[in-house]
Coordinates of C-alpha atoms in Angstrom, one line a residue:
M650 CA 102.6 136.3 70.4
S651 CA 105.5 135.6 68.2
A652 CA 105.7 132.6 65.8
R653 CA 105.7 129.2 67.7
N654 CA 108.9 127.6 68.4
P655 CA 109.3 124.3 66.9
G656 CA 111.8 123.0 69.4
M657 CA 114.5 120.5 68.5
N658 CA 116.0 117.0 69.2
M659 CA 117.3 117.0 72.6
D660 CA 121.0 118.0 72.5
L661 CA 122.3 116.2 75.7
E662 CA 126.0 117.1 74.9
W663 CA 124.8 120.9 75.1
V664 CA 123.2 120.4 78.1
S665 CA 126.1 118.3 80.0
K666 CA 128.7 120.9 79.0
V667 CA 126.6 123.8 80.6
R668 CA 128.4 125.7 83.5
V669 CA 127.9 129.0 85.0
N670 CA 129.9 131.8 86.0
T671 CA 128.2 132.7 89.6
Q672 CA 130.2 135.3 90.3
A673 CA 130.0 137.0 86.6
V674 CA 126.0 136.5 87.0
L675 CA 125.7 138.8 90.2
K676 CA 128.2 141.2 88.7
R677 CA 125.9 141.7 85.6
A678 CA 122.6 141.6 88.1
Q679 CA 124.1 144.4 89.9
Q680 CA 125.2 146.5 86.9
I681 CA 121.2 146.1 85.5
Q682 CA 119.8 147.3 88.8
S683 CA 122.3 150.3 88.6
V684 CA 121.0 151.7 85.1
K685 CA 119.9 155.0 85.5
L686 CA 116.1 154.6 84.8
A687 CA 113.7 157.2 82.6
K688 CA 111.9 160.1 84.2
K689 CA 109.3 162.3 83.4
Q690 CA 107.4 161.6 80.2
W691 CA 109.9 158.8 79.0
Q692 CA 109.1 157.2 82.6
A693 CA 105.4 157.2 81.8
A694 CA 105.9 155.8 78.4
W695 CA 107.9 153.0 79.7
L696 CA 105.2 152.4 82.2
L697 CA 102.7 152.0 79.6
K698 CA 105.0 149.7 77.8
A699 CA 105.0 147.5 81.1
V700 CA 101.0 147.6 81.4
T701 CA 100.7 145.8 78.0
C702 CA 103.3 143.2 79.0
I703 CA 101.5 142.4 82.3
D704 CA 99.6 139.0 82.5
L705 CA 97.0 140.0 84.7
T706 CA 96.8 137.4 87.1
T707 CA 94.2 135.4 89.7
L708 CA 95.5 132.6 91.4
A709 CA 93.3 132.5 94.3
G710 CA 91.2 129.5 96.0
D711 CA 88.3 131.9 96.3
D712 CA 88.4 132.6 92.7
T713 CA 84.6 133.1 91.2
P714 CA 83.2 134.0 88.2
S715 CA 82.6 137.4 89.3
N716 CA 86.0 138.3 90.3
V717 CA 87.4 136.8 86.9
H718 CA 84.9 139.3 85.2
R719 CA 86.3 142.2 87.3
L720 CA 90.0 141.1 86.3
C721 CA 89.2 140.8 82.7
M722 CA 87.7 144.3 82.5
K723 CA 90.3 145.8 84.5
A724 CA 92.9 143.8 81.7
V725 CA 90.8 145.8 79.1
Q726 CA 90.9 148.9 80.3
P727 CA 94.3 148.7 83.0
V728 CA 94.5 152.6 83.1
P729 CA 91.9 154.9 83.6
Y730 CA 90.5 156.6 80.3
D731 CA 91.0 160.2 81.4
L732 CA 94.8 159.5 82.2
L733 CA 95.4 157.9 78.8
Q734 CA 93.3 161.1 77.2
S735 CA 95.7 163.4 78.8
M736 CA 98.9 161.6 77.8
G737 CA 97.2 161.3 74.1
M738 CA 97.2 157.5 74.3
H739 CA 93.5 157.0 74.5
D740 CA 92.9 155.7 71.0
K741 CA 96.0 153.1 71.3
G742 CA 94.2 150.2 72.2
V743 CA 96.4 149.7 75.4
T744 CA 95.7 146.7 77.4
T745 CA 97.2 144.1 79.4
G746 CA 99.0 141.2 77.5
A747 CA 96.6 138.6 78.9
V748 CA 94.4 137.5 81.6
C749 CA 95.8 134.7 83.6
V750 CA 93.8 132.0 85.5
Y751 CA 93.3 128.5 86.8
P752 CA 91.8 125.9 84.3
S753 CA 88.4 125.9 85.9
R754 CA 87.9 129.7 85.3
V755 CA 89.1 129.5 81.7
A756 CA 85.6 129.7 80.6
D757 CA 84.5 132.5 82.6
A758 CA 87.1 134.6 81.4
V759 CA 86.7 133.7 77.9
K760 CA 83.1 134.6 78.4
S761 CA 83.5 138.0 79.8
L762 CA 86.4 139.2 77.5
K763 CA 83.9 137.9 74.5
A764 CA 81.0 140.6 76.1
A765 CA 83.4 143.0 76.1
N766 CA 84.2 142.5 72.4
S767 CA 87.9 142.2 73.3
S768 CA 90.6 139.7 71.7
L769 CA 92.7 139.5 74.7
P770 CA 94.1 136.1 75.1
V771 CA 93.6 134.1 78.2
A772 CA 96.3 132.1 79.8
S773 CA 96.2 129.1 82.0
V774 CA 98.1 127.6 84.8
A775 CA 98.2 123.7 84.3
T776 CA 99.9 120.4 84.8
G777 CA 99.4 120.3 88.5
F778 CA 100.1 124.0 89.0
P779 CA 102.0 125.2 91.5
A780 CA 103.9 121.7 92.3
G781 CA 103.5 119.4 89.1
Q782 CA 103.3 116.5 91.1
T783 CA 100.2 114.7 89.8
L784 CA 100.1 111.9 87.1
L785 CA 101.4 112.8 83.9
K786 CA 98.1 111.4 82.3
T787 CA 96.2 114.0 84.9
R788 CA 98.8 117.0 83.5
L789 CA 98.0 116.2 79.8
E790 CA 94.2 116.1 80.6
E791 CA 94.4 119.4 82.5
V792 CA 96.2 121.2 79.4
R793 CA 93.4 119.8 76.9
A794 CA 90.8 120.7 78.9
A795 CA 91.9 124.4 79.2
V796 CA 92.5 124.6 75.4
A797 CA 89.3 123.3 74.8
D798 CA 87.7 125.9 77.0
G799 CA 89.4 128.4 74.9
A800 CA 92.7 129.1 76.7
A801 CA 95.2 130.6 74.0
E802 CA 98.0 130.2 76.3
I803 CA 99.1 127.8 78.4
D804 CA 101.5 128.0 81.4
I805 CA 102.9 124.6 82.3
V806 CA 105.2 123.7 85.4
I807 CA 108.1 121.4 85.2
N808 CA 108.6 118.3 86.9
R809 CA 111.6 119.9 89.6
T810 CA 112.1 115.9 90.6
L811 CA 113.7 115.3 87.0
A812 CA 115.8 118.5 86.8
L813 CA 117.2 118.2 90.4
T814 CA 118.1 114.5 89.4
G815 CA 119.4 115.2 86.0
Q816 CA 116.8 113.2 84.0
W817 CA 117.2 115.6 81.5
E818 CA 115.7 113.3 78.6
A819 CA 112.8 112.5 80.7
M820 CA 112.0 116.2 81.4
Y821 CA 112.3 116.6 77.8
D822 CA 110.0 114.1 76.8
E823 CA 107.3 115.3 79.3
I824 CA 107.6 118.8 78.0
R825 CA 107.3 117.9 74.3
Q826 CA 104.0 115.7 75.2
F827 CA 102.9 118.8 76.9
R828 CA 103.6 120.8 73.8
E829 CA 101.4 118.5 71.5
A830 CA 98.7 118.6 74.2
C831 CA 98.7 122.5 73.8
G832 CA 97.8 122.2 70.1
D833 CA 97.7 125.7 68.7
A834 CA 97.7 127.3 72.2
H835 CA 101.0 129.0 73.2
M836 CA 103.1 127.4 75.6
K837 CA 105.0 128.7 78.8
T838 CA 107.1 126.5 80.9
I839 CA 107.6 127.7 84.3
L840 CA 111.0 126.6 85.8
A841 CA 110.2 127.4 89.9
I842 CA 114.1 128.5 90.1
G843 CA 113.3 128.7 93.8
E844 CA 113.5 124.8 94.2
L845 CA 116.1 124.1 91.2
G846 CA 119.1 125.0 93.5
T847 CA 121.6 126.3 91.2
F848 CA 122.1 128.8 88.1
T849 CA 123.7 125.6 86.4
N850 CA 120.5 123.7 86.9
V851 CA 118.3 126.8 85.8
Y852 CA 120.1 127.1 82.6
K853 CA 120.1 123.4 81.9
A854 CA 116.3 123.9 82.4
S855 CA 115.8 126.4 80.5
L856 CA 117.8 125.1 77.6
V857 CA 115.8 121.4 77.8
S858 CA 112.5 123.4 78.0
M859 CA 113.3 125.4 74.5
M860 CA 114.4 122.3 73.0
A861 CA 111.0 120.4 73.7
G862 CA 109.3 123.7 72.2
S863 CA 108.3 126.0 74.8
D864 CA 107.4 129.4 73.5
F865 CA 108.3 131.3 76.4
I866 CA 110.5 130.2 79.8
K867 CA 108.9 131.4 83.0
T868 CA 110.8 132.0 86.2
S869 CA 108.3 131.1 88.9
T870 CA 105.2 130.0 89.9
G871 CA 104.6 132.8 92.6
K872 CA 104.1 130.2 95.3
E873 CA 107.9 129.5 96.1
S874 CA 109.9 131.1 98.7
V875 CA 112.2 132.8 95.6
N876 CA 110.8 134.0 92.8
A877 CA 111.6 136.2 90.3
T878 CA 115.2 137.7 90.8
Y879 CA 117.4 139.3 88.4
P880 CA 120.7 136.9 88.8
V881 CA 118.5 134.2 87.8
A882 CA 116.8 136.5 85.0
I883 CA 120.5 136.9 83.7
V884 CA 120.8 133.3 83.4
M885 CA 117.8 132.4 81.8
V886 CA 117.5 135.3 79.1
R887 CA 121.3 134.1 77.9
A888 CA 120.1 130.8 77.5
I889 CA 117.6 132.4 75.2
R890 CA 119.8 134.0 73.5
D891 CA 122.1 131.0 72.9
Y892 CA 119.4 129.0 72.1
F893 CA 118.4 131.7 69.1
L894 CA 121.7 132.2 68.1
R895 CA 122.2 128.3 67.4
T896 CA 119.1 127.6 66.5
G897 CA 117.0 130.3 65.3
H898 CA 116.1 130.2 61.6
K899 CA 118.0 133.4 60.4
F900 CA 117.4 135.1 57.2
I901 CA 118.7 137.9 55.1
R902 CA 116.7 139.3 52.3
F903 CA 118.1 141.3 49.7
P904 CA 116.1 143.8 47.0
L905 CA 115.5 141.9 43.7
D906 CA 113.3 144.3 41.8
N907 CA 114.6 147.1 39.8
Q908 CA 113.4 150.0 41.6
Q909 CA 115.2 149.0 44.7
L910 CA 118.3 148.5 43.1
H911 CA 118.2 151.8 40.9
M912 CA 117.7 153.5 44.4
I913 CA 121.1 151.9 45.7
K914 CA 122.8 153.0 42.4
A915 CA 121.1 156.5 43.1
N916 CA 122.4 156.7 46.3
F917 CA 126.1 155.7 45.5
M918 CA 126.1 158.3 42.7
A919 CA 124.9 160.6 44.8
C920 CA 128.1 160.4 47.4
R921 CA 130.4 160.5 44.7
Y922 CA 131.1 156.6 45.4
A923 CA 129.9 155.2 41.9
G924 CA 132.7 152.8 41.5
V925 CA 132.3 151.1 45.1
V926 CA 132.7 147.7 44.9
C927 CA 132.5 146.7 48.6
A928 CA 132.0 147.5 52.2
I929 CA 133.0 147.0 55.5
D930 CA 130.7 147.2 58.8
G931 CA 131.0 145.9 62.3
T932 CA 129.0 145.5 65.4
H933 CA 130.0 144.6 69.2
I934 CA 128.5 141.2 70.4
Q935 CA 128.1 141.5 74.1
I936 CA 129.4 138.5 76.1
I937 CA 129.9 137.2 79.5
A938 CA 133.1 138.1 81.1
P939 CA 136.0 135.6 80.2
S940 CA 138.2 134.1 83.1
K941 CA 141.4 135.5 81.0
D942 CA 142.3 138.9 80.1
E943 CA 139.0 140.4 81.1
D944 CA 140.1 143.8 80.4
V945 CA 140.7 143.3 76.8
F946 CA 137.1 142.4 76.4
V947 CA 135.6 145.6 77.9
N948 CA 134.3 148.0 75.0
R949 CA 134.1 151.8 75.3
K950 CA 130.3 151.4 76.8
K951 CA 132.4 149.3 79.6
V952 CA 130.5 146.3 78.6
H953 CA 132.0 143.0 77.4
S954 CA 131.9 142.2 73.9
I955 CA 133.7 140.9 70.9
N956 CA 134.0 143.6 67.9
T957 CA 133.1 141.7 64.7
Q958 CA 133.5 143.1 61.2
I959 CA 132.2 141.7 57.9
V960 CA 133.4 142.5 54.2
F961 CA 131.0 142.0 51.6
D962 CA 131.3 142.6 47.7
A963 CA 129.0 144.6 45.5
T964 CA 126.9 141.3 45.2
F965 CA 126.3 141.3 48.7
N966 CA 128.2 138.0 49.3
I967 CA 130.1 138.3 52.5
L968 CA 133.7 137.5 51.7
D969 CA 135.3 137.2 55.5
V970 CA 134.8 138.0 58.7
A971 CA 136.9 139.4 61.9
K972 CA 136.3 138.5 65.5
W973 CA 138.5 140.7 68.1
P974 CA 138.1 141.6 71.6
G975 CA 136.1 144.3 72.5
S976 CA 138.5 146.8 73.4
T977 CA 140.2 146.9 70.1
H978 CA 139.1 149.9 67.7
D979 CA 137.5 149.4 64.4
P980 CA 140.4 150.7 62.3
R981 CA 142.9 148.1 64.0
I982 CA 140.9 145.3 63.2
L983 CA 140.4 146.4 59.5
M984 CA 143.9 146.9 59.2
G985 CA 145.5 144.0 61.3
S986 CA 143.3 141.5 60.5
G987 CA 142.9 139.8 56.8
L988 CA 139.8 141.4 55.8
R989 CA 141.6 143.7 53.5
R990 CA 143.6 140.7 51.5
E991 CA 140.0 139.6 51.0
A992 CA 138.1 142.7 49.7
P993 CA 138.1 143.1 46.0
C994 CA 139.7 146.6 45.9
T995 CA 142.8 148.1 46.7
S996 CA 142.0 151.6 47.8
W997 CA 140.2 152.3 50.9
V998 CA 138.2 155.7 52.1
S999 CA 137.8 155.8 55.9
C1000 CA 134.6 157.2 57.4
W1001 CA 133.7 157.7 60.8
V1002 CA 132.3 153.9 61.0
T1003 CA 135.2 152.5 59.1
V1004 CA 133.1 151.7 55.7
A1005 CA 133.9 152.1 52.2
V1006 CA 130.8 154.4 51.9
P1007 CA 129.4 157.0 54.1
A1008 CA 127.7 155.5 57.1
R1009 CA 124.6 157.7 56.5
R1010 CA 124.1 155.6 53.3
L1011 CA 125.4 152.1 54.6
D1012 CA 121.4 151.2 55.3
T1013 CA 120.7 151.9 51.6
L1014 CA 123.9 149.8 50.2
S1015 CA 121.7 146.5 50.5
Q1016 CA 118.3 147.7 51.7
S1017 CA 118.3 144.2 53.4
T1018 CA 116.4 142.7 55.9
T1019 CA 117.8 140.6 58.7
G1020 CA 116.5 138.4 61.5
S1021 CA 115.2 135.1 62.8
T1022 CA 111.8 133.6 62.5
V1023 CA 112.1 132.2 65.6
K1024 CA 112.3 133.4 69.1
V1025 CA 111.5 132.5 72.4
G1026 CA 110.2 135.0 74.9
F1027 CA 110.7 135.4 79.0
K1028 CA 108.2 136.2 81.7
P1029 CA 109.5 136.8 85.3
A1030 CA 106.5 136.0 87.9
G1031 CA 106.3 136.4 91.6
G1032 CA 106.9 139.3 94.0
I1033 CA 107.0 142.0 91.2
R1034 CA 104.8 144.6 92.9
T1035 CA 106.4 148.4 92.2
A1036 CA 106.7 150.5 88.9
K1037 CA 110.4 150.9 89.5
E1038 CA 110.6 147.0 89.5
S1039 CA 109.0 146.6 85.8
L1040 CA 111.5 149.6 84.7
V1041 CA 114.3 147.4 85.5
W1042 CA 112.8 144.2 84.2
L1043 CA 112.1 146.3 80.9
A1044 CA 115.9 147.5 81.2
L1045 CA 117.3 143.7 81.5
I1046 CA 115.2 142.7 78.5
K1047 CA 116.5 145.7 76.4
E1048 CA 120.0 145.2 77.5
E1049 CA 120.3 141.5 77.3
L1050 CA 117.8 140.2 74.3
G1051 CA 117.5 143.8 72.5
D1052 CA 114.3 145.7 71.4
A1053 CA 112.9 142.9 69.4
W1054 CA 111.9 141.2 72.6
L1055 CA 110.4 144.4 74.1
G1056 CA 106.8 143.8 73.7
P1057 CA 104.0 141.3 75.0
H1058 CA 104.8 138.9 72.1
L1059 CA 108.0 138.2 73.6
F1060 CA 108.1 139.6 77.1
R1061 CA 105.3 139.4 79.7
L1062 CA 105.4 140.3 83.9
G1063 CA 103.4 137.8 85.9
A1064 CA 101.8 139.9 88.4
S1065 CA 98.7 140.4 90.5
S1066 CA 99.4 143.6 92.1
L1067 CA 101.8 145.8 89.8
L1068 CA 99.3 147.4 88.1
A1069 CA 97.9 149.2 91.0
D1070 CA 101.4 151.1 91.9
I1071 CA 101.8 151.6 88.0
E1072 CA 98.6 153.2 87.8
R1073 CA 99.6 155.4 90.7
Q1074 CA 102.7 156.7 89.3
I1075 CA 101.1 157.7 85.9
F1076 CA 98.3 159.6 87.7
H1077 CA 101.1 161.1 89.5
Y1078 CA 102.7 162.1 86.2
V1079 CA 99.5 163.5 84.7
T1080 CA 98.0 165.4 87.8
G1081 CA 101.1 166.1 89.8
R1082 CA 100.1 164.5 93.2
Y1083 CA 99.2 160.8 94.0
P1084 CA 95.5 159.9 94.1
A1085 CA 93.4 159.3 97.0
L1086 CA 91.9 155.6 97.7
H1087 CA 88.8 156.7 96.1
E1088 CA 90.0 158.0 92.8
L1089 CA 91.6 155.0 91.0
P1090 CA 89.1 151.7 90.5
M1091 CA 89.8 148.7 92.1
A1092 CA 92.2 146.0 90.4

């Protein structure tokens, strides 16, 4: 998994101001579902990606050491070796993201994976799953017991009563205690969205969970009447993005050693721009459709956005920032904003990305790396059964959160029957036909 989320102090003012535009959420969910999905070899590659993000799960009353062992062996080898070999993926270590069981079965799962010489993490549901209605001290002890038995990930459930009655500070305090009880184990917080009533409650519960230190937020237990849906996912991932933008420990690292600096200078010289003293670059930041002047925020990719440009000097200091509606072309921002006045140069060379050096050299201008040390993951769970659905979920994450979230460290699919259909589709890709019942091992 990714770095732990340290959480933050409860910001009740932020939570209280939350309002969700239901129509905009539903519209965006429809757009996601209409995305053209990959075909042929590209689809097969995305399906393998989905496999690596599955929390292979058994949460049944008749779970025994034997079926937990079988589940673990399936998680270690989720796709038959001969199919992976045909795809050239047999030596890539394709496994599921984790195995998820009840606390009483954690020791069995750890034992089976150890015997298979696998480092696959064991996840355990806890805190009175699925209802979360047991006493707090009992829920805390359940977390500690699962961790003691070897669980590397704990899926807690929130107290829905606190969320429905607006007791956000009490909910924060409970989750914070669960976080402490987890110790070094990563914590996924299940919101049980089917019992929260409104999108606004879902967003608020997401925020409070992340503030309290959740490493993942998860849609459902799989036991509610409504589980993982695309509209709810939009609300939750937007909360993740907002939390990241406000609290992420952001960094920009610039080169310090002479070799890198000489490389930068050589690139400038090769382009005959040895006298360049500044550059401008821009990016589109996706937003929820505003209530006023919606059309002017639609960019050429038909997405609502803010077109943001920055100007920085030869020492890589940011001098100014301009933010215009997404339909605005880059040259218009450059000419109409105050960016040029802040730049330490009087003449400009216009390039196809509106920078003062060629676009192909922009990456070597600073050789810098940017990012954040903390990101919160997302896990939809419940009702995800088909390979096509898994592709839509991956598309949603790519569109809303970006490539950084496309991996088991920040994205999981909670499912028990999904893997079987993905296997069928991969079998069809490799052989050109669907398998008979005896041709694939039981999940």
